[in-house]
Short mmCIF file of C-alpha atoms in Angstrom, two decimals:
data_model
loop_
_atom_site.label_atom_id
_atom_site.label_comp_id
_atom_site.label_asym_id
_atom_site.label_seq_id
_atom_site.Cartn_x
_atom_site.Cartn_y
_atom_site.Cartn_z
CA UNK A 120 -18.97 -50.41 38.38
CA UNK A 121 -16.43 -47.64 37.18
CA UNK A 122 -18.06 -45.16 35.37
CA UNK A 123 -16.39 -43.88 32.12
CA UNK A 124 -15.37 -40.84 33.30
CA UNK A 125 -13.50 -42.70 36.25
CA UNK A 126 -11.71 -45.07 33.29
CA UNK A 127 -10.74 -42.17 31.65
CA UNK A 128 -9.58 -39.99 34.62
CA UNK A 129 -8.17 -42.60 37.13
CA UNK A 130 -6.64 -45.19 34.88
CA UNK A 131 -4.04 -43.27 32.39
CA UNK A 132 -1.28 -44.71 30.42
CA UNK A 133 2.08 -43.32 31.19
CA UNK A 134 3.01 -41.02 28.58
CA UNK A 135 6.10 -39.99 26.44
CA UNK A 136 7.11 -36.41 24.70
CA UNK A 137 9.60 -35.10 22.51
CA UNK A 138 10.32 -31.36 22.10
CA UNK A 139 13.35 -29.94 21.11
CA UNK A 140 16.50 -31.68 22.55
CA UNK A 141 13.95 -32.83 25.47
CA UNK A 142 12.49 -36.44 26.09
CA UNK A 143 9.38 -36.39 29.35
CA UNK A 144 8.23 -39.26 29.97
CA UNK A 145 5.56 -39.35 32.63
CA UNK A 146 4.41 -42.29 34.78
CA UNK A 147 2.32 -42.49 37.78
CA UNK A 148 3.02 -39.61 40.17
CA UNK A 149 6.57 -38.60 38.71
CA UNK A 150 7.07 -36.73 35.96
CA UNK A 151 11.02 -37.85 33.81
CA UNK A 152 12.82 -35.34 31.55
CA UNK A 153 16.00 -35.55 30.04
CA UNK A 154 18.64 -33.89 26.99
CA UNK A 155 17.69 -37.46 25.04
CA UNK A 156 19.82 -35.88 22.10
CA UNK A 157 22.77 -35.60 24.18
CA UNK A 158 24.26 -39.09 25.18
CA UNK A 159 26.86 -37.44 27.31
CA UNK A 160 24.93 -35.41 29.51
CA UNK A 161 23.74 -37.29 32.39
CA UNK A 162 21.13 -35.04 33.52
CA UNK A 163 17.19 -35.90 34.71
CA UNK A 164 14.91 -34.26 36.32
CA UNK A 165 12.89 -35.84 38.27
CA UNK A 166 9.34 -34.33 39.46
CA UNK A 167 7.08 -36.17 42.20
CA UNK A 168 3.28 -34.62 42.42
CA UNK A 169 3.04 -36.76 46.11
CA UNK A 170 5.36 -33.26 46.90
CA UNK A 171 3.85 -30.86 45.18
CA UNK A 172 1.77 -27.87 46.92
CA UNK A 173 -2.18 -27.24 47.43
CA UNK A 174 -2.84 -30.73 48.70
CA UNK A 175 -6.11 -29.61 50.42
CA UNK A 176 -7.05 -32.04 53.76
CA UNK A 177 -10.59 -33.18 52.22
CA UNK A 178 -9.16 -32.95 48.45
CA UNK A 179 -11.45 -30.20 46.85
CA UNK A 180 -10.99 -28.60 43.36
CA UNK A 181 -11.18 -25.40 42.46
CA UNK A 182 -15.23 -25.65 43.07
CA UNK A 183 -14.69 -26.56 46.38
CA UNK A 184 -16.53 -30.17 45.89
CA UNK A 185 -14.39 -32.63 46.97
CA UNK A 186 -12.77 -34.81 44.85
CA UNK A 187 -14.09 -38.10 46.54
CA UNK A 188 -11.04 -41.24 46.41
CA UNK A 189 -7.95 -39.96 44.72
CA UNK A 190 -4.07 -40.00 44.01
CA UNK A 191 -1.23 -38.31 42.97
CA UNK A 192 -1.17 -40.13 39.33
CA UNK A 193 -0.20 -37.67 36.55
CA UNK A 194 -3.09 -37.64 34.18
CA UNK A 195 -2.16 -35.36 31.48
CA UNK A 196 0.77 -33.41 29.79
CA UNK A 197 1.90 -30.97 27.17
CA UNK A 198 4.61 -29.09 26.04
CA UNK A 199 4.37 -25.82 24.76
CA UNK A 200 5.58 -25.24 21.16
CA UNK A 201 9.20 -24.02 22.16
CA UNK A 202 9.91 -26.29 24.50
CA UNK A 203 10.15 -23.69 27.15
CA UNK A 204 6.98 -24.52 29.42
CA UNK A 205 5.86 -27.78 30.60
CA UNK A 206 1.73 -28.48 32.23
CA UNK A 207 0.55 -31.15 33.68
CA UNK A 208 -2.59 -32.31 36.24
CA UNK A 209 -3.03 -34.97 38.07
CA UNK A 210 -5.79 -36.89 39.79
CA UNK A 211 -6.09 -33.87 43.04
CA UNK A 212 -7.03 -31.40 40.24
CA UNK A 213 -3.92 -29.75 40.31
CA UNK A 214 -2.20 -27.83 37.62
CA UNK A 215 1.19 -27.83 37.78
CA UNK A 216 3.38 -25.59 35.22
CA UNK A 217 7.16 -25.83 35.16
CA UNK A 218 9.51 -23.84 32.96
CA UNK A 219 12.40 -25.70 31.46
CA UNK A 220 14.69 -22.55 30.66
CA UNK A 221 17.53 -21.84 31.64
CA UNK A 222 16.86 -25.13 34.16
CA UNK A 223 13.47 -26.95 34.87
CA UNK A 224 11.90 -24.97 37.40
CA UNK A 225 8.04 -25.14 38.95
CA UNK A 226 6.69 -21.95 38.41
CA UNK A 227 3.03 -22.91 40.43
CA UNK A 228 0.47 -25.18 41.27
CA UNK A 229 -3.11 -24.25 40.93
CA UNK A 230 -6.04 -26.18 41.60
CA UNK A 231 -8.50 -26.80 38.89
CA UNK A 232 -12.41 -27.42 38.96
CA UNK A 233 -12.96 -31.05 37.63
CA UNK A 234 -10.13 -33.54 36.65
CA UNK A 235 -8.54 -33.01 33.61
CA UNK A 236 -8.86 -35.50 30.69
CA UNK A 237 -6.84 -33.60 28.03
CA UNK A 238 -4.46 -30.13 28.04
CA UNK A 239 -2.62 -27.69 25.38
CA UNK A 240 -0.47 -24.49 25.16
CA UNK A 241 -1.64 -22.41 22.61
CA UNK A 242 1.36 -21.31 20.12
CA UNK A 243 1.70 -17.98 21.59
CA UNK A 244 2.33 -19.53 25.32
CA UNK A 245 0.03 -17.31 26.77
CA UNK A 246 -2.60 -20.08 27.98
CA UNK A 247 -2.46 -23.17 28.97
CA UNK A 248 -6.56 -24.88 28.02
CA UNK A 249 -7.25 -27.73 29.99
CA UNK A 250 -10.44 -30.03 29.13
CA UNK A 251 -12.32 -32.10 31.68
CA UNK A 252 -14.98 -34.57 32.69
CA UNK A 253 -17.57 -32.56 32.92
CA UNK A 254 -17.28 -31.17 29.30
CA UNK A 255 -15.59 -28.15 30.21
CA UNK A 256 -12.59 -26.37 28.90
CA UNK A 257 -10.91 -23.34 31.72
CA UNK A 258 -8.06 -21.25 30.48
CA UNK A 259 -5.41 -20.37 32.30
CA UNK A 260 -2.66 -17.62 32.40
CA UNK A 261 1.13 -18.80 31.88
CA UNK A 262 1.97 -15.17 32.10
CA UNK A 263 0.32 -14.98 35.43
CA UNK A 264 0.94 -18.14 37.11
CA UNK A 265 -0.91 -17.88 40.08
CA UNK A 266 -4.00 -16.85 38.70
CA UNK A 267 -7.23 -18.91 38.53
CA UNK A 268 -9.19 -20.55 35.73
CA UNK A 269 -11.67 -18.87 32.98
CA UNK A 270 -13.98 -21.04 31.59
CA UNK A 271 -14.14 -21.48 27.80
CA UNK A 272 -16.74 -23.66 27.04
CA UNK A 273 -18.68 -26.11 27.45
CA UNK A 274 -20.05 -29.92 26.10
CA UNK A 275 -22.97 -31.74 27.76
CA UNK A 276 -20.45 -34.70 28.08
CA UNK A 277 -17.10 -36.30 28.63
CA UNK A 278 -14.70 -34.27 26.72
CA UNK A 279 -11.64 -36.47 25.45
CA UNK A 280 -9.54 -34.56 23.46
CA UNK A 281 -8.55 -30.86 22.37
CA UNK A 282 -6.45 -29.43 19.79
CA UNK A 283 -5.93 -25.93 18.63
CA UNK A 284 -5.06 -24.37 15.18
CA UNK A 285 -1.17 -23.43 14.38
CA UNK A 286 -2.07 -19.91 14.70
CA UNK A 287 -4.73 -19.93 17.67
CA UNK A 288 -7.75 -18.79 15.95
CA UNK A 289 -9.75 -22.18 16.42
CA UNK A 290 -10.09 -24.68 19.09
CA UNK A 291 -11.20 -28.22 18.35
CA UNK A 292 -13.00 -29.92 21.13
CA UNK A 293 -13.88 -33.93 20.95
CA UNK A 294 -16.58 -35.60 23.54
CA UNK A 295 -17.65 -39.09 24.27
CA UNK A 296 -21.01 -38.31 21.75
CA UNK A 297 -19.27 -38.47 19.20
CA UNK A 298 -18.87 -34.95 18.35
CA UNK A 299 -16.27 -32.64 17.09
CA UNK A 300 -16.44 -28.96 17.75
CA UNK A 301 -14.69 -26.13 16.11
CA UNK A 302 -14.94 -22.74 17.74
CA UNK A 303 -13.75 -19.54 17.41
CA UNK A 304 -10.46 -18.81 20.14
CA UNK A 305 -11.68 -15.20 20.65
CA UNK A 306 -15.10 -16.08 21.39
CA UNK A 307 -15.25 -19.46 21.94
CA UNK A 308 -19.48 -19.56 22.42
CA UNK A 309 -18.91 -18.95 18.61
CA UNK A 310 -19.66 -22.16 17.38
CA UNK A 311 -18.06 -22.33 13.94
CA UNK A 312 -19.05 -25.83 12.81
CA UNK A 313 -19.55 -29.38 14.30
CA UNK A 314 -17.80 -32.60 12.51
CA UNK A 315 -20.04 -34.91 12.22
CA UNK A 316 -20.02 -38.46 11.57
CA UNK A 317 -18.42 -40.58 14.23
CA UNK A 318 -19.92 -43.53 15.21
CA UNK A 319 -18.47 -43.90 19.10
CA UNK A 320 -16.38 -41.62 21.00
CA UNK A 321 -13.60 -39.57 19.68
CA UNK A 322 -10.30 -40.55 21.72
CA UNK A 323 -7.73 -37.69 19.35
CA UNK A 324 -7.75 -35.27 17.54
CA UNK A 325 -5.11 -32.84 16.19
CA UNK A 326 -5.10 -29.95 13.21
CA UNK A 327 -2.09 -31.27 10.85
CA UNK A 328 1.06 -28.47 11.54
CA UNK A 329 1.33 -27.96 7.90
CA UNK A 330 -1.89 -28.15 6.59
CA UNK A 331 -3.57 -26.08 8.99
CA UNK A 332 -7.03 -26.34 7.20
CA UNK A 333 -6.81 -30.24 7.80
CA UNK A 334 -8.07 -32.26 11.22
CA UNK A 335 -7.27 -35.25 11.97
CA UNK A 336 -9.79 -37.57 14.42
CA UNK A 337 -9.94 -41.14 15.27
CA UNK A 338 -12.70 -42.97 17.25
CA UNK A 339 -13.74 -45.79 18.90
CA UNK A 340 -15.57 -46.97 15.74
CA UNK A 341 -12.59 -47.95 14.45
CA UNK A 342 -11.66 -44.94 12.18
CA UNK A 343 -9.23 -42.30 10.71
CA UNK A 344 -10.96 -39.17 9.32
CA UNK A 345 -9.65 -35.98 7.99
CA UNK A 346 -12.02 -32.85 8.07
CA UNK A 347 -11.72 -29.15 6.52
CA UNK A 348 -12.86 -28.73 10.10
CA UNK A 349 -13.99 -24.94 9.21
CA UNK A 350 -16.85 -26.04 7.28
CA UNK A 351 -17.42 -29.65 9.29
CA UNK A 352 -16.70 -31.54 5.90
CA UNK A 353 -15.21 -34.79 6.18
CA UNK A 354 -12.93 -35.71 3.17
CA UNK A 355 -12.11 -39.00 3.83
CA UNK A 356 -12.22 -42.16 6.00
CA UNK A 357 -9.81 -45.07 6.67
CA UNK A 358 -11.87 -48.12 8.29
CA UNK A 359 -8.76 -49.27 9.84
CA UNK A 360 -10.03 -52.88 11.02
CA UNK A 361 -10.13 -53.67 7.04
CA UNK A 362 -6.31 -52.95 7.54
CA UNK A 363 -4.63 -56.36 6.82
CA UNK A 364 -2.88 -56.77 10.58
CA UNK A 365 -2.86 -60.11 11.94
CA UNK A 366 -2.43 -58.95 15.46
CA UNK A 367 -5.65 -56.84 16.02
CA UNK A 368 -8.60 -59.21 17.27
CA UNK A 369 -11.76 -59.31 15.65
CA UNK A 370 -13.91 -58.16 17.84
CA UNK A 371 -13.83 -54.06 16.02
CA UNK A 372 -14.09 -52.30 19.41
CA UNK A 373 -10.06 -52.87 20.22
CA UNK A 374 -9.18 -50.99 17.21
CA UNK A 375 -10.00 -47.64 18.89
CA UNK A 376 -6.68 -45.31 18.61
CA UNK A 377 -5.10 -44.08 22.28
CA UNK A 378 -2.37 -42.09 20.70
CA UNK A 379 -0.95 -40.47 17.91
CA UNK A 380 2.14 -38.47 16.49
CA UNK A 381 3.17 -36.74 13.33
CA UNK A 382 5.96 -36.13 11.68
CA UNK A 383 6.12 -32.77 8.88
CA UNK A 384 9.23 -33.99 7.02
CA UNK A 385 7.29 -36.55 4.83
CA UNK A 386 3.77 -35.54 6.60
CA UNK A 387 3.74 -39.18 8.15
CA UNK A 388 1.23 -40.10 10.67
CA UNK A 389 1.95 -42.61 13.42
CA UNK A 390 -1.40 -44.24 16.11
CA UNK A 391 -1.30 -46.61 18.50
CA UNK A 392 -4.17 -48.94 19.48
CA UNK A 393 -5.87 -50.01 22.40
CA UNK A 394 -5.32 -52.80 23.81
CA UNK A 395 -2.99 -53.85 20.53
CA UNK A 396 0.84 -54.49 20.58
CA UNK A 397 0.79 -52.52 17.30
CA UNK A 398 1.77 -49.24 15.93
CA UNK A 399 0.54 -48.23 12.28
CA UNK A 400 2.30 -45.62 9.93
CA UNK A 401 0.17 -43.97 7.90
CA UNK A 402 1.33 -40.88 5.07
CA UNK A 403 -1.16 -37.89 4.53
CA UNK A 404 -1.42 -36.76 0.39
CA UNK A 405 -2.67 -33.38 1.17
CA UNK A 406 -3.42 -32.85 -2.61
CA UNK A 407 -5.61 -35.65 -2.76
CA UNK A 408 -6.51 -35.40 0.93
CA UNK A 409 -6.51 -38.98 2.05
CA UNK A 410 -4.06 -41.39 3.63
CA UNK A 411 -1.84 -43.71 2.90
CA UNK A 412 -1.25 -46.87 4.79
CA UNK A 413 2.80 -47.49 4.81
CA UNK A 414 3.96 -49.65 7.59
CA UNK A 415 2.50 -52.01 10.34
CA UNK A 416 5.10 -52.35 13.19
CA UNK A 417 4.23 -55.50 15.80
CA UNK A 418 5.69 -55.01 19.22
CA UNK A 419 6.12 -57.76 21.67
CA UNK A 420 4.49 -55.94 24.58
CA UNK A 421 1.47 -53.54 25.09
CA UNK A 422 2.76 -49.76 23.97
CA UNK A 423 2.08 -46.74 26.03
CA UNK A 424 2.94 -44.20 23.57
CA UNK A 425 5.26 -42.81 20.57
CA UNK A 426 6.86 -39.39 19.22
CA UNK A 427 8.09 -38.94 15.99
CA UNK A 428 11.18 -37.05 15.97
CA UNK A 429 11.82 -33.73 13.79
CA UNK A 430 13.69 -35.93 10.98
CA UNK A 431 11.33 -38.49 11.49
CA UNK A 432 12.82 -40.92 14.13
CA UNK A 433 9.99 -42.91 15.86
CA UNK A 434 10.36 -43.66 19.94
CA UNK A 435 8.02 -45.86 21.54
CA UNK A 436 7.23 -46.37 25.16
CA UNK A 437 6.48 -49.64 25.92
CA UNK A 438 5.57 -51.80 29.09
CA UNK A 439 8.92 -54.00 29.37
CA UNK A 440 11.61 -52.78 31.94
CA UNK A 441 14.15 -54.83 30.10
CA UNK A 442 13.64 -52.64 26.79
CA UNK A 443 11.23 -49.48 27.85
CA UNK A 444 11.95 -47.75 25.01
CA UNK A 445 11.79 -48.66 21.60
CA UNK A 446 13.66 -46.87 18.18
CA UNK A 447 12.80 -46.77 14.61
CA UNK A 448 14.38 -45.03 12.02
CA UNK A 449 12.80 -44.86 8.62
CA UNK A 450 15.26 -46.18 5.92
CA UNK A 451 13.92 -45.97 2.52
CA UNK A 452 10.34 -45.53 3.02
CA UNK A 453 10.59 -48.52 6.07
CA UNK A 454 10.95 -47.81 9.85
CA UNK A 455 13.19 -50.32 10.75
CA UNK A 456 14.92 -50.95 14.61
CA UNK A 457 17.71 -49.64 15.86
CA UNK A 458 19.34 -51.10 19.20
CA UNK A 459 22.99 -50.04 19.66
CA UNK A 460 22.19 -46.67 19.90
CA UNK A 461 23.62 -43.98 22.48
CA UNK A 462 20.21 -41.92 22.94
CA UNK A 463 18.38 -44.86 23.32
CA UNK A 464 20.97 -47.01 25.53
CA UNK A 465 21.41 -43.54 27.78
CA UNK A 466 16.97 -43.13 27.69
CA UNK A 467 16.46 -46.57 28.49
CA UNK A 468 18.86 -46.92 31.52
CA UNK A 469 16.77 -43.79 33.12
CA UNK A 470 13.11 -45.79 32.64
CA UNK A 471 14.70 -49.17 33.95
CA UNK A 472 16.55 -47.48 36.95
CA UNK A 473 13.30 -45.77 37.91
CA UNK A 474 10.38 -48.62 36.82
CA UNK A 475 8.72 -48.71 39.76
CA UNK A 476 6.64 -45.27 38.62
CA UNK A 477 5.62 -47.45 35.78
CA UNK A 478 4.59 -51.33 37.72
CA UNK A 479 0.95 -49.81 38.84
CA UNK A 480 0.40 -49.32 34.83
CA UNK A 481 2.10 -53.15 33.67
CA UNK A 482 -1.09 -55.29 32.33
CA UNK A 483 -4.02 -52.63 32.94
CA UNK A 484 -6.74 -52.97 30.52
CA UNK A 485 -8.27 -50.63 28.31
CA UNK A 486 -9.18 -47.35 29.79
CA UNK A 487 -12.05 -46.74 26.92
CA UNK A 488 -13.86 -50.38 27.34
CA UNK A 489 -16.26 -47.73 29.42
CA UNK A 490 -17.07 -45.18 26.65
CA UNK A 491 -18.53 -47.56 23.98
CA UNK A 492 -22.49 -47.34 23.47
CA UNK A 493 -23.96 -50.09 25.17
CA UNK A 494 -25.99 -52.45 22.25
CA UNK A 495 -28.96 -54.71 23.13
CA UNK A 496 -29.98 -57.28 21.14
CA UNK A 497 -33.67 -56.97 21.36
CA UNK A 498 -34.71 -59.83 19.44
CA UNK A 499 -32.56 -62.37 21.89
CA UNK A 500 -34.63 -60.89 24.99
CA UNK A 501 -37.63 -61.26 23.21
CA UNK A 502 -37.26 -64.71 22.17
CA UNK A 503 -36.28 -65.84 26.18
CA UNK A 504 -39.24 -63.74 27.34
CA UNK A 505 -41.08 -65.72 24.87
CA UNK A 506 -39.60 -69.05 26.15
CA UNK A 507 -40.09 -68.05 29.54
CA UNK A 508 -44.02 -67.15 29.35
CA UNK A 509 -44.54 -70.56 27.20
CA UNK A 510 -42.90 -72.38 30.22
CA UNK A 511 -44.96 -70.31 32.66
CA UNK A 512 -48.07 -71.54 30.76
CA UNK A 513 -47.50 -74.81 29.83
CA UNK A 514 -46.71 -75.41 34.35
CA UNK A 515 -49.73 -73.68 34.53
CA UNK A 516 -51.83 -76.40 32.71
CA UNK A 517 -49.81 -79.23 34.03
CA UNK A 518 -50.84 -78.15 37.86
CA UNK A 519 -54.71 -77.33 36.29
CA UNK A 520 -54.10 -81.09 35.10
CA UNK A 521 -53.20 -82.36 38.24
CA UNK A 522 -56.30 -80.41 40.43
CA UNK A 523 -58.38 -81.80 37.78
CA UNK A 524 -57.84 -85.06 37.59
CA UNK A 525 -57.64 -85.57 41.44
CA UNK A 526 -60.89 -83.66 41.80
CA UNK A 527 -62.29 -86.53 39.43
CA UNK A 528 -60.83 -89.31 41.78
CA UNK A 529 -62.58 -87.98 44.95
CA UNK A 530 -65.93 -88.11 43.24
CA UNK A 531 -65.65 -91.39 41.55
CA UNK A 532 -64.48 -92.73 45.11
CA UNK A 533 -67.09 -91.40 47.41
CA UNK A 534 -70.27 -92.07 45.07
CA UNK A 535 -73.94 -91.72 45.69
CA UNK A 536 -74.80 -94.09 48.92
CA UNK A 537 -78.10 -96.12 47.97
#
């Protein structure tokens, strides 16, 4: 059987980002990226990590373990907050960083110590902090391209997410315990506080752009929370399976968020679920701290991702060739669909002319069925132990019966001769 940190590291969803007039979409080993707000450029650059450099004969990381059965697959990807430097690693521990002024160039490819599960560029573009299975988080230079990893810090398990604050002071790490960790950028063994109160594993989290006191989380246990992470106190909770959406199932483990965007021009927050052909819109009142359910949208097939734009367009990757992309613009409060439109006609021709980086990811299941606490119902094996020794004793007697009685036979038979 898998083992969670093999669903989380070997079976990604592709992925899709917006950043200034950019759209990279990743899928498999290739890595998309076109001028999405510029119909009549036909430009994309197209990256392929089965060419990239440092693939090592026996596949070791940075550690120099090897990496046991692996591929090519992009696992994770950021921007950086200009737009100006891409990072992403993929399932040979490599990180790759490209630079995407003047032209998209590769700038190196180094190899990291475990796989990645999550990455960021702090807002200065200095580093680039990549998180991992083992519960580590390395820095690395951008400045310095070449040069190898520092580690940060460290969890005692799976790490899922992590975030930063706008101005680089705090990074937020999340772990498959449940656990939320704020700590100080500068010294990051300087454990500033823990939020607490997860029930399962935390899949995202992200400090709100403007609100920069404000973290947002969701879990496995079917949650939203907001924290003033700096003191660990969580100021409120959205149980989103009490949500009125027909589509999610009732079984409260496939409500567990895979991704999220936000949008600052109306502070709207968009998720995704597991598993669910269904993207929620939520708003965030920052005076009253709490949010504000707005919008259900059903989709017809399984998404992958979604980015809000600046001015709050919402694009959503989803797994259908025929329509890979997906548009809503909010009119009046409502996101509603948009079709005959250029960006999305121009986007959508790129992901249909080059599916095939997306078949291996059609119809995969859930890559955080692994992570959820396993539950025993104790009373159920009790009661079938219970059955089981009452059947055990009552064959017992039966074959005591059975001795007995033909011991009785054999006396009455052979008698006392006279």
């Amino acid at each position: 059987m898998e083992t969670a940190e093999a669903c989380v590291a070997a079976s990604p969803n592709p992925g899709l980002g917006l950043c200034g007039t950019w759209m990279v979409v990743r899928g498999g080993t290739k890595l998309l990226a076109a001028r999405y707000k510029e119909p009549s450029q036909e430009y994309l650059f197209v990256y392929d990590c089965t060419t990239a450099g440092k693939k090592l004969q026996e596949n070791k990381g940075e550690d120099g373990k090897s990496a046991g059965k692996s591929s090519d697959t992009i696992l994770a990807c950021a921007f950086s907050s200009s737009g100006t430097y891409v990072a992403l690693t993929d399932d040979r521990k490599r990180l790759i960083l490209f630079r995407t002024k003047p032209s998209w160039e590769c700038l190196s490819v180094r190899l990291v110590t475990r796989r990645c599960t999550s990455l960021i560029i702090t807002a200065a573009e200095d580093k680039i902090l990549v998180a991992d299975k083992s519960g580590d988080v390395y820095s690395y230079s951008v400045a310095e391209p070449e040069k190898t990893g520092t580690i940060e810090l460290g969890h005692l398990s799976l790490l899922l997410d992590v975030a930063l604050s706008p101005d680089d002071q705090y990074i937020l790490t999340a772990d498959r315990d449940e656990k939320i960790r704020v700590s100080l950028m500068r010294a990051p063994h300087n454990i500033v506080s823990f939020c607490l109160g997860h029930r399962e594993f935390v899949s995202r989290i992200f400090v709100i752009p403007n609100y920069p006191d404000l973290l947002l989380s969701a879990s496995g246990d079917c949650t939203l929370r907001l924290w003033e992470y700096k003191s660990g106190k969580e100021v409120h909770c959205c149980h989103l399976n009490s949500l009125n959406t027909c589509e999610a199932p009732k079984n409260e483990k496939k409500y567990a968020v895979s991704r999220t965007t936000y949008c600052c021009e109306g502070n709207y927050i968009a998720i995704l679920y597991d598993c669910i052909p269904l993207v929620s819109i939520f708003q965030l009142d920052a005076d009253a701290q709490k949010l504000l359910c707005k919008q259900h949208i059903s989709l017809n097939h399984q998404g992958w991702d979604l980015a809000f734009e600046e001015t709050g367009g919402l694009w959503i990757l989803q797994e259908d060739k025929q329509a890979p992309l997906l548009l809503y613009q909010p009119v009046d409060g409502q996101w509603q669909s948009v079709i005959e439109e250029k960006r999305l006609i121009k986007m959508s021709k790129y992901l249909h002319d080059n599916w095939t980086v997306f078949e291996d990811s059609v119809g995969k299941g859930s890559c955080y069925q692994n992570l959820y606490k396993a539950s025993f119902d104790n009373m159920a094996v009790y009661l079938q132990k219970k059955e089981e020794r009452l059947q055990q004793q009552k064959n017992k007697r039966k074959e005591l019966q059975r001795e007995s009685n033909g011991q009785t036979k054999k006396v009455k038979t052979e008698g006392p001769s006279l």
